[in-house]
Tab-separated table of C-alpha atoms in Angstrom:
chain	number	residue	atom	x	y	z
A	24	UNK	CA	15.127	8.075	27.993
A	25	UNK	CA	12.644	8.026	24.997
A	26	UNK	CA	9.361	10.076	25.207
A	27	UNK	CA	7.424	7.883	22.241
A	28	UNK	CA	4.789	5.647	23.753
A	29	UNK	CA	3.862	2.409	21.152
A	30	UNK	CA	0.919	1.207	22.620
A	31	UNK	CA	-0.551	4.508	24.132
A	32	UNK	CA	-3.447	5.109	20.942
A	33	UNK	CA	-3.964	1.552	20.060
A	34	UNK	CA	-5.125	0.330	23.750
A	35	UNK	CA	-7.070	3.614	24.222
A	36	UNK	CA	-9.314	2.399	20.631
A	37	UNK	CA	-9.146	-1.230	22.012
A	38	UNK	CA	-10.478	-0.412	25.438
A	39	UNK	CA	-12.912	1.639	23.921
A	40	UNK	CA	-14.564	-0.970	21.352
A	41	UNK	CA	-14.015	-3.092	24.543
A	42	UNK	CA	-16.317	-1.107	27.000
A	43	UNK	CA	-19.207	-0.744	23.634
A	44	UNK	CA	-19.296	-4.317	23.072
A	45	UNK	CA	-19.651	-5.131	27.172
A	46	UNK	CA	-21.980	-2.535	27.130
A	47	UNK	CA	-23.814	-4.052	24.166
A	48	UNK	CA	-23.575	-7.527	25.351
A	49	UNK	CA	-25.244	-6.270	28.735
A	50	UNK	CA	-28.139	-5.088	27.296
A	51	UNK	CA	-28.805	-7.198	24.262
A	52	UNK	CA	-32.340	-8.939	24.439
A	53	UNK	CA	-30.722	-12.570	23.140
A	54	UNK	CA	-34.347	-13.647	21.907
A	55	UNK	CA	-34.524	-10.824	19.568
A	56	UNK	CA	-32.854	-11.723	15.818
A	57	UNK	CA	-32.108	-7.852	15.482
A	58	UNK	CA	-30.542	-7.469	18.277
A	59	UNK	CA	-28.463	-10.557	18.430
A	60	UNK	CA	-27.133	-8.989	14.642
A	61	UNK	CA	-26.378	-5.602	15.808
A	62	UNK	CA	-24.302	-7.476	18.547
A	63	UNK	CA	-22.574	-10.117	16.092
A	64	UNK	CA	-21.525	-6.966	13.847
A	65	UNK	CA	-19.303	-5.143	16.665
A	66	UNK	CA	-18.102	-8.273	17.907
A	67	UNK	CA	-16.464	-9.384	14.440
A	68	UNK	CA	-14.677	-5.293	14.086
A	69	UNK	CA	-13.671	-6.087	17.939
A	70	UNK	CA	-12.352	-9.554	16.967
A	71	UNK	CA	-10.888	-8.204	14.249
A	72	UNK	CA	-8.975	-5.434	15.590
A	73	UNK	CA	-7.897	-7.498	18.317
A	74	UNK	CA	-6.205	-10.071	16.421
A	75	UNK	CA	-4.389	-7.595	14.320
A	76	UNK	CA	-3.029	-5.882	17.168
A	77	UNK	CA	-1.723	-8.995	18.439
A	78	UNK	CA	-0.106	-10.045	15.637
A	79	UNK	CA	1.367	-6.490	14.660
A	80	UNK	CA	2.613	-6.606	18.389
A	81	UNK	CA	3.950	-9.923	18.356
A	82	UNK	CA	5.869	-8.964	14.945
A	83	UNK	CA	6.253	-5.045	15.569
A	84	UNK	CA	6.834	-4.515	18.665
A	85	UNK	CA	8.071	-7.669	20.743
A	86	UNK	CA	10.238	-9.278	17.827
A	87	UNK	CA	12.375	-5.874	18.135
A	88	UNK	CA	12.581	-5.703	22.127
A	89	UNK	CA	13.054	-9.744	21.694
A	90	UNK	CA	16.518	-8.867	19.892
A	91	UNK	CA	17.776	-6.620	22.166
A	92	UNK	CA	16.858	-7.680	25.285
A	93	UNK	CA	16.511	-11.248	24.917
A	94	UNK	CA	13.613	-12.893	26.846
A	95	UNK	CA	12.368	-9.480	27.628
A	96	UNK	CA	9.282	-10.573	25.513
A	97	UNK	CA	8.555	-13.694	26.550
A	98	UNK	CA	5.965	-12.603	29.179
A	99	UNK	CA	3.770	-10.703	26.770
A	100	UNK	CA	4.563	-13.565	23.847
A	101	UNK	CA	2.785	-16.268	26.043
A	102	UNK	CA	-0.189	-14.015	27.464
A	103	UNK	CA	-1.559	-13.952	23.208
A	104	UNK	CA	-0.857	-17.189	23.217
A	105	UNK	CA	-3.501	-18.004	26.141
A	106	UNK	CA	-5.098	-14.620	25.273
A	107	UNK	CA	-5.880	-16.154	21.348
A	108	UNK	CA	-7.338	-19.680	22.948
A	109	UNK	CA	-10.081	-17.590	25.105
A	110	UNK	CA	-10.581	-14.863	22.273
A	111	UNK	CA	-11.651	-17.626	19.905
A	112	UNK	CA	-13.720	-19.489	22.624
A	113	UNK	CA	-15.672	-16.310	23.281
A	114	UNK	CA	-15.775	-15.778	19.432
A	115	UNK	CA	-17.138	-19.016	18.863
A	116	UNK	CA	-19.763	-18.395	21.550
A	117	UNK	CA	-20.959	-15.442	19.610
A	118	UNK	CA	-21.605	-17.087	16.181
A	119	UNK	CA	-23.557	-19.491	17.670
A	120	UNK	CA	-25.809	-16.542	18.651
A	121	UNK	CA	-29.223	-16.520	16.602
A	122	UNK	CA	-31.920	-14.590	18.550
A	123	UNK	CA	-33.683	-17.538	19.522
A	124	UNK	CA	-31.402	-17.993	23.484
A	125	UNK	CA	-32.797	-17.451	26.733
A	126	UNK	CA	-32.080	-14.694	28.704
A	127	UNK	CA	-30.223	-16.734	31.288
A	128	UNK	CA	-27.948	-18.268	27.865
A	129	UNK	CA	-27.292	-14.585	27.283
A	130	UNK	CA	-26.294	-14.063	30.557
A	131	UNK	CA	-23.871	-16.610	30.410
A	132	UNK	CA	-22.768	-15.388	26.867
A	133	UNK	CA	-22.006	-11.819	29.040
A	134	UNK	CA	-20.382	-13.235	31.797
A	135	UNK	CA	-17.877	-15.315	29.220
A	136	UNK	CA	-16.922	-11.980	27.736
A	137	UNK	CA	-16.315	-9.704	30.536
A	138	UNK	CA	-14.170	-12.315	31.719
A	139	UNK	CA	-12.482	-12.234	28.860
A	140	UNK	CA	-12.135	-8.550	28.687
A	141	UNK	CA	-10.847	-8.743	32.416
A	142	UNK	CA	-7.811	-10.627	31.283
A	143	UNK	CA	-7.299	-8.630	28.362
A	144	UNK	CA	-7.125	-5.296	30.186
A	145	UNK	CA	-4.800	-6.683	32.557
A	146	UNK	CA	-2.745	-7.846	29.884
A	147	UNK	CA	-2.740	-4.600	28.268
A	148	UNK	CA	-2.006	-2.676	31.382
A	149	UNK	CA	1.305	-4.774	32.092
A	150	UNK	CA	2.305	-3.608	28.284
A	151	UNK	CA	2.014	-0.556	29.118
A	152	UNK	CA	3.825	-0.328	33.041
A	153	UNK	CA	5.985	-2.804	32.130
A	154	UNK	CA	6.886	-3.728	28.312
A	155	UNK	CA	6.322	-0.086	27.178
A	156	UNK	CA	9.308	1.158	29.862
A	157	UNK	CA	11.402	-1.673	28.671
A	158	UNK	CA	11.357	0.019	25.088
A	159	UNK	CA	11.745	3.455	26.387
A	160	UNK	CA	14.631	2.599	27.928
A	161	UNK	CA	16.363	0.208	25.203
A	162	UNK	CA	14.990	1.972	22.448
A	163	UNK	CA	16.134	5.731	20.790
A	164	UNK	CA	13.173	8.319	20.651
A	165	UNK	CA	14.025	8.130	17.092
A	166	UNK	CA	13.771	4.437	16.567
A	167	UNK	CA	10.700	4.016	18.136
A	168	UNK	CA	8.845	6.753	16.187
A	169	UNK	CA	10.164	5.705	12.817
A	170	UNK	CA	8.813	1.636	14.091
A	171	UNK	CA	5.694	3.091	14.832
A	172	UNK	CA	5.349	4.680	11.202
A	173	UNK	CA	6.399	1.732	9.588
A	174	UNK	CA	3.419	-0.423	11.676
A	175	UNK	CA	1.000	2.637	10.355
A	176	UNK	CA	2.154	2.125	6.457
A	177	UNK	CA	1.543	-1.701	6.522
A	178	UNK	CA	-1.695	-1.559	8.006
A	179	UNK	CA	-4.293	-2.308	6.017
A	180	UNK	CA	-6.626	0.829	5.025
A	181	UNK	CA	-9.626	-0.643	6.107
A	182	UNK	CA	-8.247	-1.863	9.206
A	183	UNK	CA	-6.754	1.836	9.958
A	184	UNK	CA	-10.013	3.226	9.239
A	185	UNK	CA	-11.828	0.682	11.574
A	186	UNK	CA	-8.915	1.610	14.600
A	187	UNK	CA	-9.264	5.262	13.869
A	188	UNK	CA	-13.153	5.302	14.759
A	189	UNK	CA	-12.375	4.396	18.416
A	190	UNK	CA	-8.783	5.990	18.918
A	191	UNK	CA	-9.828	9.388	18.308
A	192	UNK	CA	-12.586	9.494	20.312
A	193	UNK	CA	-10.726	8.323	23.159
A	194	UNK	CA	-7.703	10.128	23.133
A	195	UNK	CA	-6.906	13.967	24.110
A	196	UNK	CA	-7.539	16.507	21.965
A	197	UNK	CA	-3.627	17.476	22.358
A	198	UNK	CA	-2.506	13.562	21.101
A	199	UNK	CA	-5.799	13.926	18.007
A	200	UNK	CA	-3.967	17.642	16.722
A	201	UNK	CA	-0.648	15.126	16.160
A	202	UNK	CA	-1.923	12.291	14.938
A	203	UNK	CA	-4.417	14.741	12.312
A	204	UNK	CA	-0.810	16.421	11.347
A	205	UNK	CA	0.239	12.980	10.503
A	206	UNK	CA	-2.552	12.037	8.278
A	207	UNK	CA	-2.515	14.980	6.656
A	208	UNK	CA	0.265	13.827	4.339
A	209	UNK	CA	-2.117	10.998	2.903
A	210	UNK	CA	-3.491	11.071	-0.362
A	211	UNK	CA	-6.980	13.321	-0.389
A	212	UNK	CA	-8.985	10.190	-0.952
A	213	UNK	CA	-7.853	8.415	1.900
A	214	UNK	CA	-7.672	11.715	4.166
A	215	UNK	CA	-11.691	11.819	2.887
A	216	UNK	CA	-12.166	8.149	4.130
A	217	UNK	CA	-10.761	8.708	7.781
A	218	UNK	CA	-12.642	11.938	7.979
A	219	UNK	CA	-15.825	10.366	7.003
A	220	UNK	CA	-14.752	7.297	9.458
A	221	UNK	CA	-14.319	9.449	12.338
A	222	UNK	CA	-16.945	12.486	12.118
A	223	UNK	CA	-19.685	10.629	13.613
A	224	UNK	CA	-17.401	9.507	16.606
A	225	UNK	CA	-16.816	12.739	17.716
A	226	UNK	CA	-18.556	15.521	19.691
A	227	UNK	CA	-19.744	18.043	17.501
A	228	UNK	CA	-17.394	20.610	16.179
A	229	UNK	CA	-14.379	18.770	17.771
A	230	UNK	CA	-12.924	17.598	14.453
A	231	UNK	CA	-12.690	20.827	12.698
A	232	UNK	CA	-10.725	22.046	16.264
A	233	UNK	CA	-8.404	19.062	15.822
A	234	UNK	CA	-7.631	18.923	12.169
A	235	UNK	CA	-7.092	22.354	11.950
């Protein structure tokens, strides 16, 4: 049986940006203009990152297990399609945002997201008990390391560099010492980007121990 976990680094970034933003949300005065701002900014990178994942799933990741085991994706195809409708409800909710709402329209601005995030961690926690075992077992070791590299090379570089900032800091040390070996083969400009992405994620001292 395969080793190679697909979703392991990508939902450990996404529940990471999750818990900031719920964190954010929670204590965000939503009369104050500058605070409302700092809260629109992290929203858009989490919107942002979560639609990409979707759709890099959805074309990555389920269209593959789709063709082997057919209707094995069918679960996880119709939880983004629900999971898109509240995503852009609670998106919505947020632009509307000014700094001039109540702290009880805030409130309800928090409780809309958390609910939100409550689906979308189950979601992601059936991926990963349930859709990640059906690759493992239908998929080679090889196969699924080589899809996973592909996935990597046609993400866009911002978009890497924006996943990178919450994946390392919430992975081991172990799985950030393979992933540095990786991105060591990039061109020194872009190995220069994700270092300056990532340095003020993490502790300090722990990148030079991971990169080496």
């Amino acid at each position: 049986m395969a080793m190679h976990r697909s979703y392991a680094a990508s939902h450990k970034g996404l529940r990471n940006i999750l818990g900031q933003f719920s964190l954010l949300a929670g204590r965000t005065d939503y009369g104050n203009p500058a605070d409302v701002q700092r809260l629109k900014a992290l929203g858009d990178e989490l919107f942002m990152l979560l639609t990409h994942h979707l759709h890099t799933e959805n074309d990555h990741l389920l269209a593959l297990l789709e063709q082997r085991v057919p209707g094995a994706a069918q679960h996880d195809l119709r939880d983004h399609e629900e999971l898109e409708v509240i995503q852009q409800d609670v998106a919505d909710r947020l632009a509307r945002l000014d700094g001039t709402q109540t702290a009880l329209e805030g409130h309800a601005f928090y409780l809309a997201f958390t609910a939100f995030q409550g689906r979308y961690l189950g979601h992601i926690h059936h991926e990963e008990v349930v859709t990640e075992e059906l690759l493992l077992t239908h998929f080679t070791e090889a196969e699924l390391i080589a899809n996973s590299e592909r996935i990597v090379q046609q993400v866009e570089f911002p978009v890497l560099l924006a996943s990178l900032k919450y994946i390392v800091p919430a992975q081991s040390r172990a799985e950030n010492q393979a992933l540095f070996a990786q991105l060591k083969n990039a061109p020194p400009e872009a190995w220069n980007a994700v270092m300056d992405a990532v340095r003020p994620v993490m502790e300090p001292g722990e990148l030079e121990v991971v990169v080496g």
